[in-house]
PDB file of C-alpha atoms in Angstrom:
ATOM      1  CA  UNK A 540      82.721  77.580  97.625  1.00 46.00           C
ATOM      2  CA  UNK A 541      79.321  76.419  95.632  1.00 51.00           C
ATOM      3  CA  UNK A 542      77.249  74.198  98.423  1.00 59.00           C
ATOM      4  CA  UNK A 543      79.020  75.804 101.495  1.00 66.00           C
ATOM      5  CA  UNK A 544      77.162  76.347 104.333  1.00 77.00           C
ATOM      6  CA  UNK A 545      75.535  79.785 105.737  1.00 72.00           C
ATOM      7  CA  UNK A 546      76.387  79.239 109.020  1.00 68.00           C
ATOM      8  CA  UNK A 547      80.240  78.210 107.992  1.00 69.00           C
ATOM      9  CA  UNK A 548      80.446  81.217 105.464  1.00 68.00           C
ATOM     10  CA  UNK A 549      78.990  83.239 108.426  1.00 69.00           C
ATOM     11  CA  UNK A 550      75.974  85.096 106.620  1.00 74.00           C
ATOM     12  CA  UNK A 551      73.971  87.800 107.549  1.00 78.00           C
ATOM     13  CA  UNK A 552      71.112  86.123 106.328  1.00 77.00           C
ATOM     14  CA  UNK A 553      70.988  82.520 107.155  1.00 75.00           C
ATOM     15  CA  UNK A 554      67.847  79.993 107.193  1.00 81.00           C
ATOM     16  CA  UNK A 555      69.493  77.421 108.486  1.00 77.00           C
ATOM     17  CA  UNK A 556      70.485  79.581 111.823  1.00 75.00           C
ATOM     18  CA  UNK A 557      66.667  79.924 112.368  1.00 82.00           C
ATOM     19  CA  UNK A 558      66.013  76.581 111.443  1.00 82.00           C
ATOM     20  CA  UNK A 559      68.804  74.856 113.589  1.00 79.00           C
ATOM     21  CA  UNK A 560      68.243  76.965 116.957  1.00 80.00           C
ATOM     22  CA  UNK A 561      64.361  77.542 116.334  1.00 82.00           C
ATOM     23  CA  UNK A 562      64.063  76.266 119.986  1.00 88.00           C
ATOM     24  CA  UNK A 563      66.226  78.592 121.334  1.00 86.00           C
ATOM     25  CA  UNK A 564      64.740  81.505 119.349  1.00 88.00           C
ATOM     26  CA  UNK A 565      61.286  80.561 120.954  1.00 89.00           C
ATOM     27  CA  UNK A 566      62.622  80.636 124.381  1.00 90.00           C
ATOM     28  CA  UNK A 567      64.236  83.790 124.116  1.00 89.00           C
ATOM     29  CA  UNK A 568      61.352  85.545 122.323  1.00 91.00           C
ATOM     30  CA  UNK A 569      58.869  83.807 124.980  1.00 92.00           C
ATOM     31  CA  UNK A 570      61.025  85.548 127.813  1.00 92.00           C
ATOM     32  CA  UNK A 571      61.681  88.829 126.466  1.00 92.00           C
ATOM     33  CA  UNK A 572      57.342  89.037 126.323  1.00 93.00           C
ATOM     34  CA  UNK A 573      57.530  87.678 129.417  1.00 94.00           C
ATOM     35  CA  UNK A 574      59.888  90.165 130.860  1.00 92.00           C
ATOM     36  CA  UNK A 575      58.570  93.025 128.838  1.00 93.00           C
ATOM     37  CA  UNK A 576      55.036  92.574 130.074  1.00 93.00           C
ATOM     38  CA  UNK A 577      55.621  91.896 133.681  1.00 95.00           C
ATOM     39  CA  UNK A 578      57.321  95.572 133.898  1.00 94.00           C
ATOM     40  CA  UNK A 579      54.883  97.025 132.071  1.00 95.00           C
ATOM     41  CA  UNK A 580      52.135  95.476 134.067  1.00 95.00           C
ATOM     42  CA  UNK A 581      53.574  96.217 137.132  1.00 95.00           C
ATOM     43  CA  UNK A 582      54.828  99.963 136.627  1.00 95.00           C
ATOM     44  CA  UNK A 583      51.389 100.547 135.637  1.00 95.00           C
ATOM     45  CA  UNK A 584      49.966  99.260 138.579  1.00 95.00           C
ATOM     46  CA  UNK A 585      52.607 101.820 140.419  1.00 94.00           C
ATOM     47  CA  UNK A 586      51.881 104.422 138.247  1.00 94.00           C
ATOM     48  CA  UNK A 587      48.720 105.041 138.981  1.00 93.00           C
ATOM     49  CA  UNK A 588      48.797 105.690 142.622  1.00 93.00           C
ATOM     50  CA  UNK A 589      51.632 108.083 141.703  1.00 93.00           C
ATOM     51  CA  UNK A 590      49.477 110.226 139.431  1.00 92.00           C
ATOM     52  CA  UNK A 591      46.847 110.530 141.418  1.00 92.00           C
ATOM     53  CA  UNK A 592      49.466 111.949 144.388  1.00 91.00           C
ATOM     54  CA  UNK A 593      50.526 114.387 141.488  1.00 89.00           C
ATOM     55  CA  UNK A 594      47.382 115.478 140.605  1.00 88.00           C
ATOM     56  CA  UNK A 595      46.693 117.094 144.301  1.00 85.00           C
ATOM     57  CA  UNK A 596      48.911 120.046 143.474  1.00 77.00           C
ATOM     58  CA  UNK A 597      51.952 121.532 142.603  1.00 80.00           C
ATOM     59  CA  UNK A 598      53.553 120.603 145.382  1.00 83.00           C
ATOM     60  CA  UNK A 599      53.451 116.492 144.845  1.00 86.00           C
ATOM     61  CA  UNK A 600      53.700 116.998 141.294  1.00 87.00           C
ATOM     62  CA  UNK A 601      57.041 118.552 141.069  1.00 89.00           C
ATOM     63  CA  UNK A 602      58.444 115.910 143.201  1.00 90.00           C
ATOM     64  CA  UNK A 603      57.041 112.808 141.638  1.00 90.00           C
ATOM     65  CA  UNK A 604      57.439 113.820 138.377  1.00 90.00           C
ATOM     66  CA  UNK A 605      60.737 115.324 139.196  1.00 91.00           C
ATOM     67  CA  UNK A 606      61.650 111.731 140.409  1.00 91.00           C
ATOM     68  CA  UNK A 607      60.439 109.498 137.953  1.00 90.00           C
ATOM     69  CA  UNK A 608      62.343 111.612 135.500  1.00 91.00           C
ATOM     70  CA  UNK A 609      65.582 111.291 137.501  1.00 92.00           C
ATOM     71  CA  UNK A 610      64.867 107.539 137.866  1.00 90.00           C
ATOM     72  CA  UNK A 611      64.868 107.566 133.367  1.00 90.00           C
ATOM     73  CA  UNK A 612      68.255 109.751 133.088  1.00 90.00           C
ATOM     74  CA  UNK A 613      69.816 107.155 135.383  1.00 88.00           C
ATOM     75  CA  UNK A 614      72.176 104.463 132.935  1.00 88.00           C
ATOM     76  CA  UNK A 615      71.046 101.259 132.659  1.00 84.00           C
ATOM     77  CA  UNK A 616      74.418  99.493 133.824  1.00 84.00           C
ATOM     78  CA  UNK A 617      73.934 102.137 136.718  1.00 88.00           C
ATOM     79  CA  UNK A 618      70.914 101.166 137.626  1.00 88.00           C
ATOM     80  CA  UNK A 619      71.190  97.442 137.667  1.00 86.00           C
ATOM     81  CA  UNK A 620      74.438  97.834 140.313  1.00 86.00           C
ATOM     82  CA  UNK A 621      72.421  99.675 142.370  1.00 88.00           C
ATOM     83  CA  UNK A 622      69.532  97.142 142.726  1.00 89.00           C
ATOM     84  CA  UNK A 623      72.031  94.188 142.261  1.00 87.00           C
ATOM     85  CA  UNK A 624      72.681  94.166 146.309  1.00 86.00           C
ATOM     86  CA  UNK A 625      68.731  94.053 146.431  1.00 86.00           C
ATOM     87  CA  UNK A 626      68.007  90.717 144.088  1.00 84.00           C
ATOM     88  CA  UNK A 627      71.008  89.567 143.053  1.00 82.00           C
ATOM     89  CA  UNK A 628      71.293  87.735 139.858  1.00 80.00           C
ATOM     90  CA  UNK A 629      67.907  87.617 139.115  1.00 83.00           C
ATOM     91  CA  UNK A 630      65.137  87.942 136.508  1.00 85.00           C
ATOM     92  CA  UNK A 631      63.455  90.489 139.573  1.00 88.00           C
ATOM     93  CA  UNK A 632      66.841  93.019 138.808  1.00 90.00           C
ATOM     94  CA  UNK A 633      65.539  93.337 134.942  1.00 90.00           C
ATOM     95  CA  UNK A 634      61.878  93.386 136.418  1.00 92.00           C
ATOM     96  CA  UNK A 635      62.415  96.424 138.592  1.00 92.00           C
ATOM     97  CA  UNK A 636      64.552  98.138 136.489  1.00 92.00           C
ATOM     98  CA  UNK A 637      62.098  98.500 133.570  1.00 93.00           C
ATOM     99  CA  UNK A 638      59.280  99.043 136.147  1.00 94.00           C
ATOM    100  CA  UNK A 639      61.385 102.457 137.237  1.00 93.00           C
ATOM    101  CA  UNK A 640      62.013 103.078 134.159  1.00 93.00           C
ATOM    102  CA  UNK A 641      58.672 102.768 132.711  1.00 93.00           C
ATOM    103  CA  UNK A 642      57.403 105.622 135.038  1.00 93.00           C
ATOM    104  CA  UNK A 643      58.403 108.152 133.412  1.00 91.00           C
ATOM    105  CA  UNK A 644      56.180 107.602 130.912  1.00 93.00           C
ATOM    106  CA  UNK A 645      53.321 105.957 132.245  1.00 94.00           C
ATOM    107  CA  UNK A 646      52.941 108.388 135.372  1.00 93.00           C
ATOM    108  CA  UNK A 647      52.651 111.448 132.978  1.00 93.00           C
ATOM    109  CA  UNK A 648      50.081 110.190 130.398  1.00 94.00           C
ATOM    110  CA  UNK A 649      48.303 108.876 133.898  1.00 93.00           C
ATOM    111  CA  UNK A 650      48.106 112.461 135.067  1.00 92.00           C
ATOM    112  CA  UNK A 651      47.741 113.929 132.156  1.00 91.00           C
ATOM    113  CA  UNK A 652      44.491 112.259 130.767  1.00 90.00           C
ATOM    114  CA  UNK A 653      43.106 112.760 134.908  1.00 89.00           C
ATOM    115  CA  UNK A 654      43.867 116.671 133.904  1.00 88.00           C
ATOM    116  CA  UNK A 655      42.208 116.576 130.668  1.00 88.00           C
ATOM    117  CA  UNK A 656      38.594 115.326 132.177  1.00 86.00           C
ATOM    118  CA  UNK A 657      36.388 118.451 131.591  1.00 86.00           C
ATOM    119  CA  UNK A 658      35.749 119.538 135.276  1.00 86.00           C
ATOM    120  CA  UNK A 659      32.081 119.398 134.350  1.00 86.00           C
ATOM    121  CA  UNK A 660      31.465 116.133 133.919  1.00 85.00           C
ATOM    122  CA  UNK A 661      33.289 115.650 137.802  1.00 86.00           C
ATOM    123  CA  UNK A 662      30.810 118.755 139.244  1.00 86.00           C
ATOM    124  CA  UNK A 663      27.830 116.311 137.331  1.00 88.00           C
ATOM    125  CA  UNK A 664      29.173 113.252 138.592  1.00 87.00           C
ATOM    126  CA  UNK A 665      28.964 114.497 142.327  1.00 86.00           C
ATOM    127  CA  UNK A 666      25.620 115.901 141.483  1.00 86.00           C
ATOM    128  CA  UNK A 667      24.497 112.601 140.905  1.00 85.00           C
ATOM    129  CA  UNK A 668      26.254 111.281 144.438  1.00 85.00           C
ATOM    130  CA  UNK A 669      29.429 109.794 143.285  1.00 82.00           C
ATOM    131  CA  UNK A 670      32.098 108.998 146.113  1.00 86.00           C
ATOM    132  CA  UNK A 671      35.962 109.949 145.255  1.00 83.00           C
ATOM    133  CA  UNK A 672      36.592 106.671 144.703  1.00 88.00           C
ATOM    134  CA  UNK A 673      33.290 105.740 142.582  1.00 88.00           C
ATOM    135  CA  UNK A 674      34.197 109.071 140.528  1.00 88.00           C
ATOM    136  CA  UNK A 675      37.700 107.912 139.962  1.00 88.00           C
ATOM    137  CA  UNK A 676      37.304 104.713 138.779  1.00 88.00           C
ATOM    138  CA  UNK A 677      33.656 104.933 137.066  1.00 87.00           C
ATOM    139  CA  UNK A 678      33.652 108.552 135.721  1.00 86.00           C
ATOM    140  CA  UNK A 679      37.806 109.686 135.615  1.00 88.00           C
ATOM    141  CA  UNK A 680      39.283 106.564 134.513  1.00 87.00           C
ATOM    142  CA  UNK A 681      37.242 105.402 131.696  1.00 88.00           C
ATOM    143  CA  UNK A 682      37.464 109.539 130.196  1.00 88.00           C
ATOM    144  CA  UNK A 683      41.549 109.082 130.409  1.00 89.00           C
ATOM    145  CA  UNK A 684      41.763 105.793 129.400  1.00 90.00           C
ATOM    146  CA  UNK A 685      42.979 107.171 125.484  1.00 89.00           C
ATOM    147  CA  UNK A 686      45.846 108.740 127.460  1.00 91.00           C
ATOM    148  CA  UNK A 687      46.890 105.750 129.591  1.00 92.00           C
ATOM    149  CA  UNK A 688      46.424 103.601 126.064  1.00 92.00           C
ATOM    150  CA  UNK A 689      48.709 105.954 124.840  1.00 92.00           C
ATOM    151  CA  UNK A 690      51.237 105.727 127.817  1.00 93.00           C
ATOM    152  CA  UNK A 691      51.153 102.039 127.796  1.00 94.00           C
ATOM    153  CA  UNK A 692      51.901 101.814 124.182  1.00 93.00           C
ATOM    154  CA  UNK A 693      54.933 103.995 124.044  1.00 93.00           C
ATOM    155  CA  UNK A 694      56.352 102.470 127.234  1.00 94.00           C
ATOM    156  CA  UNK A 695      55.545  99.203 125.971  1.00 94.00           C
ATOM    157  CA  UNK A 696      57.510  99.346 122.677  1.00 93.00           C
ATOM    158  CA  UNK A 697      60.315 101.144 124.660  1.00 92.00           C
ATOM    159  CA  UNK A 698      60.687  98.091 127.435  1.00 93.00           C
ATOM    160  CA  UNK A 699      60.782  95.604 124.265  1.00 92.00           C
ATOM    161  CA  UNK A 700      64.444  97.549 123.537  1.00 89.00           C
ATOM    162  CA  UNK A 701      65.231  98.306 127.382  1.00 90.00           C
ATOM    163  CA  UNK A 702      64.958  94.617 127.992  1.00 90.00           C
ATOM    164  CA  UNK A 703      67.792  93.485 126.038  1.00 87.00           C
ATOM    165  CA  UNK A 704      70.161  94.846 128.389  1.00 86.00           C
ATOM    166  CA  UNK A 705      69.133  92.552 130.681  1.00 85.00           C
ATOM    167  CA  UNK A 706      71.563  90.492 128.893  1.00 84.00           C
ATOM    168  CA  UNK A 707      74.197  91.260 131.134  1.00 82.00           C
ATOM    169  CA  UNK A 708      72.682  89.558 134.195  1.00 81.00           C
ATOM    170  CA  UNK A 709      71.550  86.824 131.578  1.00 80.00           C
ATOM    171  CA  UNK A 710      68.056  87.734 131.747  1.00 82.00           C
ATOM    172  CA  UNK A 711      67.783  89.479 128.944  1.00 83.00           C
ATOM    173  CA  UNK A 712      65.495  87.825 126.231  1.00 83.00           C
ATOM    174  CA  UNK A 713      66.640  87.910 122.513  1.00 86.00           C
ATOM    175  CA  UNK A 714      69.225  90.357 123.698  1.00 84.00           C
ATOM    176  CA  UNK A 715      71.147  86.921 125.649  1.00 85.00           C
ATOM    177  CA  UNK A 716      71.521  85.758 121.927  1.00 85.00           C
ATOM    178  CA  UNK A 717      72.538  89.654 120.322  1.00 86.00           C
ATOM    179  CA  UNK A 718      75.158  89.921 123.000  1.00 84.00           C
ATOM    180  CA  UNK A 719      77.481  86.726 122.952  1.00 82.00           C
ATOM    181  CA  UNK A 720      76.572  87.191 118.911  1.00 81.00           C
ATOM    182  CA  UNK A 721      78.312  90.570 118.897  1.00 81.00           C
ATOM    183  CA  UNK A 722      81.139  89.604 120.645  1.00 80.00           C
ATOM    184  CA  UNK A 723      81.714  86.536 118.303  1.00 80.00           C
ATOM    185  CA  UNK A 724      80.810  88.438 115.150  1.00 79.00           C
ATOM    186  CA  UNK A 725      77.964  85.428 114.498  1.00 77.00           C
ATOM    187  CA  UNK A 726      75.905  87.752 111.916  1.00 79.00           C
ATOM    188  CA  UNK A 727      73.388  85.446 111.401  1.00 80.00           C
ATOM    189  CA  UNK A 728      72.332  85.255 115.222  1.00 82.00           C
ATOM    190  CA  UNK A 729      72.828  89.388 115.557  1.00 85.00           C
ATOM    191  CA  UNK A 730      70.250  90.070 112.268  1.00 88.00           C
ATOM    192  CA  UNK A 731      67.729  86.991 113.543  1.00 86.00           C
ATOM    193  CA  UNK A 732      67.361  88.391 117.280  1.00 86.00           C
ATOM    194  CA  UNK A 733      67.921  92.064 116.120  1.00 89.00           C
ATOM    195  CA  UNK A 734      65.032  91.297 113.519  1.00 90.00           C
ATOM    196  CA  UNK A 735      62.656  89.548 116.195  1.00 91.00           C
ATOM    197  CA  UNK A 736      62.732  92.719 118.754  1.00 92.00           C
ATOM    198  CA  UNK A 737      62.001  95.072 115.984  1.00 93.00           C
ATOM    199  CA  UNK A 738      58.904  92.490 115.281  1.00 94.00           C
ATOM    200  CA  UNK A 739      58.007  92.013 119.088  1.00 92.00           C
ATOM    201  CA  UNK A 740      57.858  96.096 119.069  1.00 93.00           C
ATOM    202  CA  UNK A 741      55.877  96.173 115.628  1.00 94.00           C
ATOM    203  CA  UNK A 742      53.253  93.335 117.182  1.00 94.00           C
ATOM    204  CA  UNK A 743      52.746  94.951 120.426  1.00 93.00           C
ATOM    205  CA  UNK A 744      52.014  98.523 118.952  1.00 92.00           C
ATOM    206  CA  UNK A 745      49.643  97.125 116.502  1.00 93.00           C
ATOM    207  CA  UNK A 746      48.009  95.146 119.116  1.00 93.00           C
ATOM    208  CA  UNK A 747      47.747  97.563 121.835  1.00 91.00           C
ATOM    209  CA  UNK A 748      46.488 100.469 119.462  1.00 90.00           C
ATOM    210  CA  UNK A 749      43.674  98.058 118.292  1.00 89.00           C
ATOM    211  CA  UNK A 750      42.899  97.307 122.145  1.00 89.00           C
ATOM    212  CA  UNK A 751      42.880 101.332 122.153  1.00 86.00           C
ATOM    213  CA  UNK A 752      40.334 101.772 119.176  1.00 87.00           C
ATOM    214  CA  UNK A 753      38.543  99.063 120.829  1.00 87.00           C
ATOM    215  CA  UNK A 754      38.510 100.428 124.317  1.00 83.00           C
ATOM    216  CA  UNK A 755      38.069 103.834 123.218  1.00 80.00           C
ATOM    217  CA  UNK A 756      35.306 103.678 120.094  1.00 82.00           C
ATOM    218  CA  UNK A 757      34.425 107.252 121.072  1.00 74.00           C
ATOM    219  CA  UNK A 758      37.864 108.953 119.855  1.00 72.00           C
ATOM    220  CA  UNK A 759      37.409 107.697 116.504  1.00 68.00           C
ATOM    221  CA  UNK A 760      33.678 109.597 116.489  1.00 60.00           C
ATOM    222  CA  UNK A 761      35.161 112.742 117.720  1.00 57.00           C
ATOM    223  CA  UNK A 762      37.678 112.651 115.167  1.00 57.00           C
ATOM    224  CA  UNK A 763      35.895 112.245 112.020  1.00 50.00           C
ATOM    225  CA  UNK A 764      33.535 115.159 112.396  1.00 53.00           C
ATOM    226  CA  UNK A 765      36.986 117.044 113.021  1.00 55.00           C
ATOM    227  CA  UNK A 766      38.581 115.330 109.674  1.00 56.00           C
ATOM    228  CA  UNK A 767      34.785 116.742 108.152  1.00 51.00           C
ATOM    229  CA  UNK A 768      35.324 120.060 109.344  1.00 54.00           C
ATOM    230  CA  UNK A 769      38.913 120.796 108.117  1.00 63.00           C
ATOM    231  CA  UNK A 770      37.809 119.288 104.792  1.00 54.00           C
ATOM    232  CA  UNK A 771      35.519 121.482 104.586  1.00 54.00           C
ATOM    233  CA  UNK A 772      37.458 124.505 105.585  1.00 61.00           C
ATOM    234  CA  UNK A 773      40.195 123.526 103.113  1.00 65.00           C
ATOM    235  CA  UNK A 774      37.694 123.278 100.365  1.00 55.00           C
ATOM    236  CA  UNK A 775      35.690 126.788 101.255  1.00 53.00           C
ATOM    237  CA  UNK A 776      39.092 128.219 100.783  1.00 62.00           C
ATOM    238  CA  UNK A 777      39.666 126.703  97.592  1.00 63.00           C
ATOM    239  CA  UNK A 778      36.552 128.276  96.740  1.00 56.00           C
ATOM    240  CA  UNK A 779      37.386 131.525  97.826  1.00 55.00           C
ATOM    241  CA  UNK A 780      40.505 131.543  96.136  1.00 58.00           C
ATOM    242  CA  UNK A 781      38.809 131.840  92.625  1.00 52.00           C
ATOM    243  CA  UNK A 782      36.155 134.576  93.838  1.00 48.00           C
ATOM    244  CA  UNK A 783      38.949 136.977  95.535  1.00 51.00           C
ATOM    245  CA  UNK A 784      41.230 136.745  92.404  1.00 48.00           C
ATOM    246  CA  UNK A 785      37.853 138.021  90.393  1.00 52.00           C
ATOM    247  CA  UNK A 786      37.726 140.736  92.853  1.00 45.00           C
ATOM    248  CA  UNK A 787      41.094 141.792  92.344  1.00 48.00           C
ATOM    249  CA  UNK A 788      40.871 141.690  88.868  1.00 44.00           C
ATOM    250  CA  UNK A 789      37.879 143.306  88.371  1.00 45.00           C
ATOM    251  CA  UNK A 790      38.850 146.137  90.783  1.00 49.00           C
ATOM    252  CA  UNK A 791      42.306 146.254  88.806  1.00 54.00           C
ATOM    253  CA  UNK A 792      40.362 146.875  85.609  1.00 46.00           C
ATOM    254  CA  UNK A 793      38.017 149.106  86.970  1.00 49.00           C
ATOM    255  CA  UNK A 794      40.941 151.276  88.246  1.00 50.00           C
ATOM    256  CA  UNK A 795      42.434 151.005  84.205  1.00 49.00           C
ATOM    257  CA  UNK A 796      38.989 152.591  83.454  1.00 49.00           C
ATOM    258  CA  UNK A 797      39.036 155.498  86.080  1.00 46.00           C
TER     259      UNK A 797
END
């Protein structure tokens, strides 16, 4: 029917959805960042300690790691039950949910930028009278900090997705509208939410890689020289491409002659 409404004719793509509920798109948005960050902040905070208890050896790594891996296999619907008797009903279920799962992640770009400090910059650092704890944080920290970028990147875009299952305790962001719209088969309200979590996870990488390039300035002037030297490689062998077929043809032709 010519004039009928969007939301009556129950389109995909509806302006008048976003227009109508643009209220309670901004709250759900707001609490899904809200949500998402919190964990994030937090399982970095507990992250931390944990890599540094890995780092002392095999025999702490295999357990923590072992764990926090465990902790990531475990279903989501799983894991909320078993924390449910804990905090109830709660946004602090969701919270500590992500936070576990988050570990995973975080904990092993943690250890492994720690690892990738070149153990003669620690021997120098000690030379010049650093502590453990000044070396850590002053020396060991700021050299791993691309790898915890990293880390907090990857686990931040996967919390954005992880926290729309917090739906079922009704703390779940944009996914407390993508749920009830499922079940109703309201398409406009399952594209809208659907489409702001893809754009929450777009934002936050984009933001948190410039914080990165930022952070990190020396990365980017390690890589070019490397970017220099393969284009340079690639082009000698362009070069020598030309100057080996001449030596094969010449040799050919001088075998013709013998």
């Amino acid at each position: 029917m010519a004039g009928q409404s969007c939301l009556v004719a129950n389109d995909w793509i509806c302006w008048e959805y976003v227009t109508s509920r643009s209220q309670e798109l901004t709250d759900a948005t707001v609490e899904h960042v809200w949500i998402t960050g919190i964990s994030v902040l937090i399982g970095l905070i507990v992250a931390v300690p944990l890599a540094l208890l890995a780092r002392r050896g095999r025999r702490w790594a295999a357990p923590v790691l072992g764990l926090t891996t465990l902790l990531y296999t475990i279903p989501s619907l799983a894991m909320f039950s078993l924390l449910l008797p804990l905090f109830g009903l709660s946004a602090s279920l969701v919270v500590t949910g992500l936070v576990l799962y988050s570990l995973t992640i975080l904990v092993r770009n943690v250890l492994a930028g720690l690892e990738a400090v070149p153990e003669d910059v620690r021997e120098a650092a000690r030379g010049l009278g650093y502590g453990p704890r000044r070396l850590l944080w002053q020396v060991e920290m700021p050299l791993a900090l691309p790898s915890v970028l990293a880390g907090i990147r990857i686990a931040t875009v996967s919390t954005i997705a992880l926290t729309t299952i917090g739906s079922i305790v009704g703390k779940g962001g944009l996914g407390n509208l993508i749920a009830p719209a499922v079940s109703s088969s309201f398409k406009a309200q399952v594209l809208t939410a659907s489409v702001l979590c893809v754009l929450l996870a777009l934002a936050a990488d984009l933001l948190l890689l410039g914080v990165e390039r930022l952070l990190t300035p020396w990365t980017r002037a390690t890589r070019a020289p490397r970017r220099a030297g393969r284009a340079a490689d690639r082009a000698a062998d362009r070069a020598a491409d030309p100057a080996r077929a001449g030596v094969s043809v010449a040799s050919g032709a001088s075998g013709e002659g013998a």
